[in-house]
CSV table of C-alpha atoms in Angstrom, one decimal:
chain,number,residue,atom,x,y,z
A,23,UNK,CA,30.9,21.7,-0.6
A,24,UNK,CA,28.8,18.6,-0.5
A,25,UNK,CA,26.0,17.5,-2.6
A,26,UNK,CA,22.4,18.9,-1.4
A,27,UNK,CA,20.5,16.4,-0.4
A,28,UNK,CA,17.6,15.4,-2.3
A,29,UNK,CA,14.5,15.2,-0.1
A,30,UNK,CA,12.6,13.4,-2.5
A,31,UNK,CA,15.3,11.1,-3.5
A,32,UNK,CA,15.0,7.3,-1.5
A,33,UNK,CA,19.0,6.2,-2.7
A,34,UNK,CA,20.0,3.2,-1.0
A,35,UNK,CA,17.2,2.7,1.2
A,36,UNK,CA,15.2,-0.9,1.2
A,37,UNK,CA,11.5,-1.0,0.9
A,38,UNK,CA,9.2,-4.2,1.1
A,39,UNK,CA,6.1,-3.3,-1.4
A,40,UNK,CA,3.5,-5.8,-0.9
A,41,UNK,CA,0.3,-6.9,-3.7
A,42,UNK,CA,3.5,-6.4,-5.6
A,43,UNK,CA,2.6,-8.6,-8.7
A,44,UNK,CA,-0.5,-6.2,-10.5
A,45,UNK,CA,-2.1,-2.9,-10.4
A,46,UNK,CA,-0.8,-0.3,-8.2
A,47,UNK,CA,1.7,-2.7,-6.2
A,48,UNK,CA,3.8,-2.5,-9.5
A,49,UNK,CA,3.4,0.4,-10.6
A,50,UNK,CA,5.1,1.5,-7.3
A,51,UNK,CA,7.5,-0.8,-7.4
A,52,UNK,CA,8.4,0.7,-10.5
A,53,UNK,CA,8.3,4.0,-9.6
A,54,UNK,CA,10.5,3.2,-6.0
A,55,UNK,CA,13.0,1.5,-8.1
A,56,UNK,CA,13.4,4.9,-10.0
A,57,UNK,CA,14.0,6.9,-7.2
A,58,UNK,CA,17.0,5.1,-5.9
A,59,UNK,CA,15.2,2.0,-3.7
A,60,UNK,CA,16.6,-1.2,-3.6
A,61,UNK,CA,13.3,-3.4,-3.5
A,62,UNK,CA,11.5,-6.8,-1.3
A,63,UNK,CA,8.2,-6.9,-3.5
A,64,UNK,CA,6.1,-9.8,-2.1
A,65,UNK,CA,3.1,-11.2,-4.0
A,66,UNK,CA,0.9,-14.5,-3.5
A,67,UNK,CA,1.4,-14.8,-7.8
A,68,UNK,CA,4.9,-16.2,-8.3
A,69,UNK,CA,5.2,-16.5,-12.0
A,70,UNK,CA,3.8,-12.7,-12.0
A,71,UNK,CA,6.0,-11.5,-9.3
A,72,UNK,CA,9.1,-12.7,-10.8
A,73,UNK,CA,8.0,-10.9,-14.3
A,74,UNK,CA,7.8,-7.9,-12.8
A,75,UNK,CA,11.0,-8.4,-10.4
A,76,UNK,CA,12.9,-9.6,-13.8
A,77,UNK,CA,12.1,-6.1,-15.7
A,78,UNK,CA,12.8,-4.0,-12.6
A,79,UNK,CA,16.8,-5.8,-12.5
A,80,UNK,CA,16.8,-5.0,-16.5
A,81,UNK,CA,16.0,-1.7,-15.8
A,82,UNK,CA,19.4,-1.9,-12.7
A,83,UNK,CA,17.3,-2.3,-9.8
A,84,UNK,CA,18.2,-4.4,-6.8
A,85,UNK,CA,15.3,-6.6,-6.2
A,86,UNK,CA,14.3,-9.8,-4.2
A,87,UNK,CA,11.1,-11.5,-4.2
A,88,UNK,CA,9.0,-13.2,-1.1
A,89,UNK,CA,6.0,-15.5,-2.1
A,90,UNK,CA,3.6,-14.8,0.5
A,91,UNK,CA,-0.2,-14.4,1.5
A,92,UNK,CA,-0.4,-11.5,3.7
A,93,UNK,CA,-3.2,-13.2,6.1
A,94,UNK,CA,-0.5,-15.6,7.4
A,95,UNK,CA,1.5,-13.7,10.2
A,96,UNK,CA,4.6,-16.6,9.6
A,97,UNK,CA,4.7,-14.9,5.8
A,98,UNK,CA,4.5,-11.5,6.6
A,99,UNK,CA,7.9,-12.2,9.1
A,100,UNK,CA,9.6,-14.3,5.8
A,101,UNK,CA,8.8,-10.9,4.1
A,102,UNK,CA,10.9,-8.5,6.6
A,103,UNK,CA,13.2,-10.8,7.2
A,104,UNK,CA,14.0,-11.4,3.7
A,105,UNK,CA,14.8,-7.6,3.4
A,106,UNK,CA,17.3,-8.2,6.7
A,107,UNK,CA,18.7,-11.4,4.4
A,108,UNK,CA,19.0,-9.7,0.9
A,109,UNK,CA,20.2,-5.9,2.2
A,110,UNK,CA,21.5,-6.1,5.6
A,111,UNK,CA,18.7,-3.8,6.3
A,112,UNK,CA,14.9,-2.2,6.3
A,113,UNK,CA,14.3,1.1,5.7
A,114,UNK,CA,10.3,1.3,4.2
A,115,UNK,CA,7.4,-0.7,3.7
A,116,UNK,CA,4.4,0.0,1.7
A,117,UNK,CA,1.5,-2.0,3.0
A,118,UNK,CA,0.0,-2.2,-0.1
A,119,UNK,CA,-1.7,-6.0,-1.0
A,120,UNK,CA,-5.3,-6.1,-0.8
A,121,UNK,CA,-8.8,-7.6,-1.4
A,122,UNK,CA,-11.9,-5.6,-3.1
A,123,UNK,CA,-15.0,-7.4,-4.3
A,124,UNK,CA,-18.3,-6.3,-4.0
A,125,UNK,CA,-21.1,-8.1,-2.4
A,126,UNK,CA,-24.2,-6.8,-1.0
A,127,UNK,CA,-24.1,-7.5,2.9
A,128,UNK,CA,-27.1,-9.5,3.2
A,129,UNK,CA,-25.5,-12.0,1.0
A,130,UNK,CA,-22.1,-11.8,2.9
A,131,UNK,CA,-20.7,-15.3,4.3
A,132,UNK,CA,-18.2,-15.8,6.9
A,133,UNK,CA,-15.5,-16.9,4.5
A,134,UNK,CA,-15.8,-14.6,2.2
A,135,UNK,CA,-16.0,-11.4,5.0
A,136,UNK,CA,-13.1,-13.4,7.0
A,137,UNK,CA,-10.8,-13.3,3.2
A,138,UNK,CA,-11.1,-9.3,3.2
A,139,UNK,CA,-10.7,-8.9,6.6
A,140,UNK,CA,-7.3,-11.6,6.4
A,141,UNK,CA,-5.9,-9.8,3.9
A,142,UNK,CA,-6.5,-6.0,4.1
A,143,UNK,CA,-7.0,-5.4,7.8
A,144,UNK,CA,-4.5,-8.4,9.3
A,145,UNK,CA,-2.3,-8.8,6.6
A,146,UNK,CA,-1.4,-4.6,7.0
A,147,UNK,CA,-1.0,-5.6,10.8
A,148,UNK,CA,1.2,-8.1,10.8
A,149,UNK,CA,3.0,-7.2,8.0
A,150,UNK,CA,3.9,-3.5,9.4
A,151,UNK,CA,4.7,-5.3,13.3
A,152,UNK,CA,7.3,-7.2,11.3
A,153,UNK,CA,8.9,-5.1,9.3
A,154,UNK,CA,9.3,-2.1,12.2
A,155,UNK,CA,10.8,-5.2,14.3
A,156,UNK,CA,13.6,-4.9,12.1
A,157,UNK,CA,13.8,-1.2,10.9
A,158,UNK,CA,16.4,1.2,12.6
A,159,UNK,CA,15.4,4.7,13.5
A,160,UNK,CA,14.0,6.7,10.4
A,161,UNK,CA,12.0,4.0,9.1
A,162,UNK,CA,8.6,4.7,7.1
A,163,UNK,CA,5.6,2.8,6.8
A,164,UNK,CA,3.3,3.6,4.0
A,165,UNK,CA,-0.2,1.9,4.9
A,166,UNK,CA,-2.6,1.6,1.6
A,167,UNK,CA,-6.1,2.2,2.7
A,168,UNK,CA,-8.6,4.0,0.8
A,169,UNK,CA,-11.1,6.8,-0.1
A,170,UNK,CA,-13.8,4.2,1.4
A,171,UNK,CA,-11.9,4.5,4.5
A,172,UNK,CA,-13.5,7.8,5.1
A,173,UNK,CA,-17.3,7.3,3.0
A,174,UNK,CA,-19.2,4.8,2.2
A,175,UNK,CA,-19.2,3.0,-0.7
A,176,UNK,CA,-22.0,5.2,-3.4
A,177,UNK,CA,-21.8,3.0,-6.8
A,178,UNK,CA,-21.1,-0.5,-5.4
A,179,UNK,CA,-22.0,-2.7,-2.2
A,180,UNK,CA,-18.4,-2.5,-0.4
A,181,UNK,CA,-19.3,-3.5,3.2
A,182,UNK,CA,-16.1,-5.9,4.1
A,183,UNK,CA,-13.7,-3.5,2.2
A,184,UNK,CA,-14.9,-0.1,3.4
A,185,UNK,CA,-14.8,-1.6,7.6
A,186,UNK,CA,-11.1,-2.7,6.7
A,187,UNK,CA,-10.4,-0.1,5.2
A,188,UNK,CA,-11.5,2.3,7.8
A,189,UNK,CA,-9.7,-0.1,10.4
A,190,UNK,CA,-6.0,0.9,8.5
A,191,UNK,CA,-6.5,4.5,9.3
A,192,UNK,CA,-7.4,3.8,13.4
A,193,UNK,CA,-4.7,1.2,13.3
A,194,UNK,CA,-2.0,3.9,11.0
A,195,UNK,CA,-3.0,6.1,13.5
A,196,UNK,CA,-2.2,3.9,17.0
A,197,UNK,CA,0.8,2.4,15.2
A,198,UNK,CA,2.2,5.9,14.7
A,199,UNK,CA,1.5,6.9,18.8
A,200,UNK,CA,3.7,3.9,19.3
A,201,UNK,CA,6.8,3.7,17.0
A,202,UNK,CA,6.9,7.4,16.2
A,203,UNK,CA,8.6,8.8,19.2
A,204,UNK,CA,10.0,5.6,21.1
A,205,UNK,CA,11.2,4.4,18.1
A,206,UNK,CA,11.7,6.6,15.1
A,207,UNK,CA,9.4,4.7,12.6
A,208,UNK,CA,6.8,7.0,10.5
A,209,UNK,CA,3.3,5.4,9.8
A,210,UNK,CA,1.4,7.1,7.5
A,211,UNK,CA,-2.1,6.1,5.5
A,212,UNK,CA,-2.6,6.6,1.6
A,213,UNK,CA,-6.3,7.2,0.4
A,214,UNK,CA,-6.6,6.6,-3.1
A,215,UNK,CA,-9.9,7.2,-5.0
A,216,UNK,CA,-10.4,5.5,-8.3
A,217,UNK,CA,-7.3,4.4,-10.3
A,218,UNK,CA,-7.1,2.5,-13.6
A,219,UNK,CA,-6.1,-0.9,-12.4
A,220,UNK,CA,-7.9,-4.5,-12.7
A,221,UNK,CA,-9.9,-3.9,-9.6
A,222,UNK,CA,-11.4,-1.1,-11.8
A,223,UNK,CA,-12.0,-3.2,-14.7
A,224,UNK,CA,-13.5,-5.7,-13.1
A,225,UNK,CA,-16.1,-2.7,-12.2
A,226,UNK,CA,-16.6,-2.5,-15.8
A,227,UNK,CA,-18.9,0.6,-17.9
A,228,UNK,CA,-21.1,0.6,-14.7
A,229,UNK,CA,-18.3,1.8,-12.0
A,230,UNK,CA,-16.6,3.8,-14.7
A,231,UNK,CA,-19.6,5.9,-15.4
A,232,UNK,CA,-20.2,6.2,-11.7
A,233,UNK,CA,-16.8,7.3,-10.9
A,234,UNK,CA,-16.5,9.9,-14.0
A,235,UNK,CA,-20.0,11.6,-12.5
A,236,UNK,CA,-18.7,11.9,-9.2
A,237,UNK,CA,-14.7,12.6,-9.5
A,238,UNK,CA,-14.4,16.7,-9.9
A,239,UNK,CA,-11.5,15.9,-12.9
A,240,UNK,CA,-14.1,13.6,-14.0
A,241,UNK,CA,-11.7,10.4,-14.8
A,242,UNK,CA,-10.1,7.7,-13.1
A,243,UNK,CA,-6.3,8.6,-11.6
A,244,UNK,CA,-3.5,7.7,-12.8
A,245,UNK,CA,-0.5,5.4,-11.4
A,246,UNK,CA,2.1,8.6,-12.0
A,247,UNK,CA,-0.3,10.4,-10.0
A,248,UNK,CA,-0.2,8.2,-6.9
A,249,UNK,CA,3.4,7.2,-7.4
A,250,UNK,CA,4.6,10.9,-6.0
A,251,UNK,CA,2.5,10.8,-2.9
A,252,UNK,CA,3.9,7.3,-1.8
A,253,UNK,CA,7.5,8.7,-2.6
A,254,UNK,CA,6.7,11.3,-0.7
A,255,UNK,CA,5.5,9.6,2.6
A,256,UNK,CA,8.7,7.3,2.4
A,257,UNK,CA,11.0,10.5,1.8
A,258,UNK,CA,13.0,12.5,3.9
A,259,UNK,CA,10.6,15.3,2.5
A,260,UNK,CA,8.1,13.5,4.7
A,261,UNK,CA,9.6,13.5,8.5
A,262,UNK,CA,7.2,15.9,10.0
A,263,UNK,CA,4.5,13.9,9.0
A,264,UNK,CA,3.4,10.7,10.8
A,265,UNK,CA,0.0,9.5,11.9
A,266,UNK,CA,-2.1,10.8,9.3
A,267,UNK,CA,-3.3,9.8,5.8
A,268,UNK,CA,-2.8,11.7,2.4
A,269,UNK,CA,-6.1,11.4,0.5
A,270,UNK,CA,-5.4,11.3,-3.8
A,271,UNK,CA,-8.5,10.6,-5.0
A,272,UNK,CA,-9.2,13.6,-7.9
A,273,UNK,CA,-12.0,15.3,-5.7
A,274,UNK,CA,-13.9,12.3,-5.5
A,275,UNK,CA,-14.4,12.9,-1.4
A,276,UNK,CA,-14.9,16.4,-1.6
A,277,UNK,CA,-18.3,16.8,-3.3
C-alpha cells in the first residue's frame, strides 16, 4: 500500500516568494521551506536576501536567490526563469513584494502614487505572467493583496495602497478565468488584516491602538497564523479553489 498523500504537504515543488527579504515575505519563506518547498525568494535587499536564504540552506532547504525590483517587467522574467535554471521547473509563486506608506491624497505626487502602483499592482502582473509562462499544469499562484482591498483605509490615509490593492483581487480574479481551465494554473488572492511586521511598526502606538479597537481578537496577527492559509492555497488541499481570495485578518472586516 502506498503512502497517503499529504494534501497539505508541498514536497518537491518550487515556489518563487517575492518581498522575500523582511516581514511576511520571510516568514513564508520559512514556513514553505518547512513543508517540503524548494525555494526562488527574490528581494530588491541583497545583503538581507542572502541572510535569510543562508539560514533557510542551514536549516536543509534548497534555495536560490534573484535580486530584483518587481516594477521592472525584464526582473520579474530573471525571477521565473531563474526557478526554470536552479530546479528544472515552477510549480508556485507567492506574489508577495510590496509598497505601504501613508499619505493623505491631497498631498500625493506622481512619483510617489506611480512607486505604489509599480510595485504592488505591476510588479504582481508581471511577475505572475512570467512565472505561469513557465509553470506546467497544477501550478498555483498566491497573489498578496489585502484587507484594504475590500474597505477603506479607517486609521491611516492609504489612497495609493488600498486602489492597488483592490486592483490584485479584479486582476486574481481575470487571471484565474484565463489560466484556470486552458491551462491548469490556480490564482488565488490572500487578504491579510494587521500583522506584526515593520510596515506595522512604522505605524507606531497610533496604528496599534487603532488596530487593537477595531480587530474582534483585539491584537495584531501573527506570521504562524498566515503561514497556513498560503500553504494552503499552494496545496493540493487547495484545487477546487481558484479565483477567489481568503481574507485572515482577526475580524478586522467583519465589524
Amino acid at each position: 500500500m502506498s503512502a497517503p498523500v499529504d494534501p497539505f504537504g508541498l514536497d518537491g515543488r518550487v515556489v518563487v516568494v517575492t518581498g522575500a527579504s523582511s516581514g511576511l515575505g520571510t516568514g513564508f519563506a520559512r514556513s514553505l521551506g518547512g513543508a517540503g518547498a524548494r525555494l526562488v525568494l527574490a528581494a530588491r535587499r541583497v545583503e538581507r536576501l542572502e541572510a535569510v536564504a543562508a539560514e533557510l540552506r542551514d536549516a536543509g532547504v534548497e534555495v536560490a536567490t534573484v535580486a530584483a525590483d518587481v516594477a521592472r517587467p525584464d526582473d520579474c522574467a530573471r525571477v521565473a526563469q531563474a526557478a526554470v535554471d536552479a530546479f528544472g521547473r515552477l510549480d508556485g509563486l507567492v506574489n508577495n513584494a510590496g509598497l505601504g506608506g501613508a499619505v493623505p491624497a491631497l498631498k500625493e505626487t506622481p512619483q510617489g502614487w506611480q512607486d505604489v502602483v509599480g510595485v504592488n499592482l505591476d510588479g504582481v502582473f508581471w511577475t505572475a505572467t512570467e512565472c505561469a509562462r513557465r509553470m506546467a499544469d497544477g501550478g498555483a499562484i498566491v497573489n498578496v493583496a489585502s484587507v484594504h482591498g475590500h474597505l477603506a483605509p479607517r486609521s491611516f490615509p492609504h489612497a495609493a495602497y488600498a486602489a492597488t490593492k483592490s486592483g490584485v483581487l479584479g486582476l486574481t480574479r481575470a487571471l484565474a478565468a484565463e489560466w484556470s481551465g486552458r491551462r491548469g494554473i490556480r490564482v488565488n488572492a490572500l487578504c491579510p488584516g494587521y500583522f506584526a511586521s515593520e510596515m506595522t511598526d512604522a505605524g507606531g502606538e497610533q496604528l496599534a491602538s487603532a488596530v487593537v479597537g477595531r480587530t474582534m481578537l483585539g491584537r495584531y496577527g501573527e506570521q504562524h497564523e498566515l503561514d497556513g492559509a498560503v500553504r494552503f492555497l499552494l496545496a493540493p488541499a487547495s484545487s477546487y479553489v481558484t479565483g477567489t481570495s481568503l481574507t485572515v485578518d482577526g475580524g478586522y472586516s467583519a465589524w
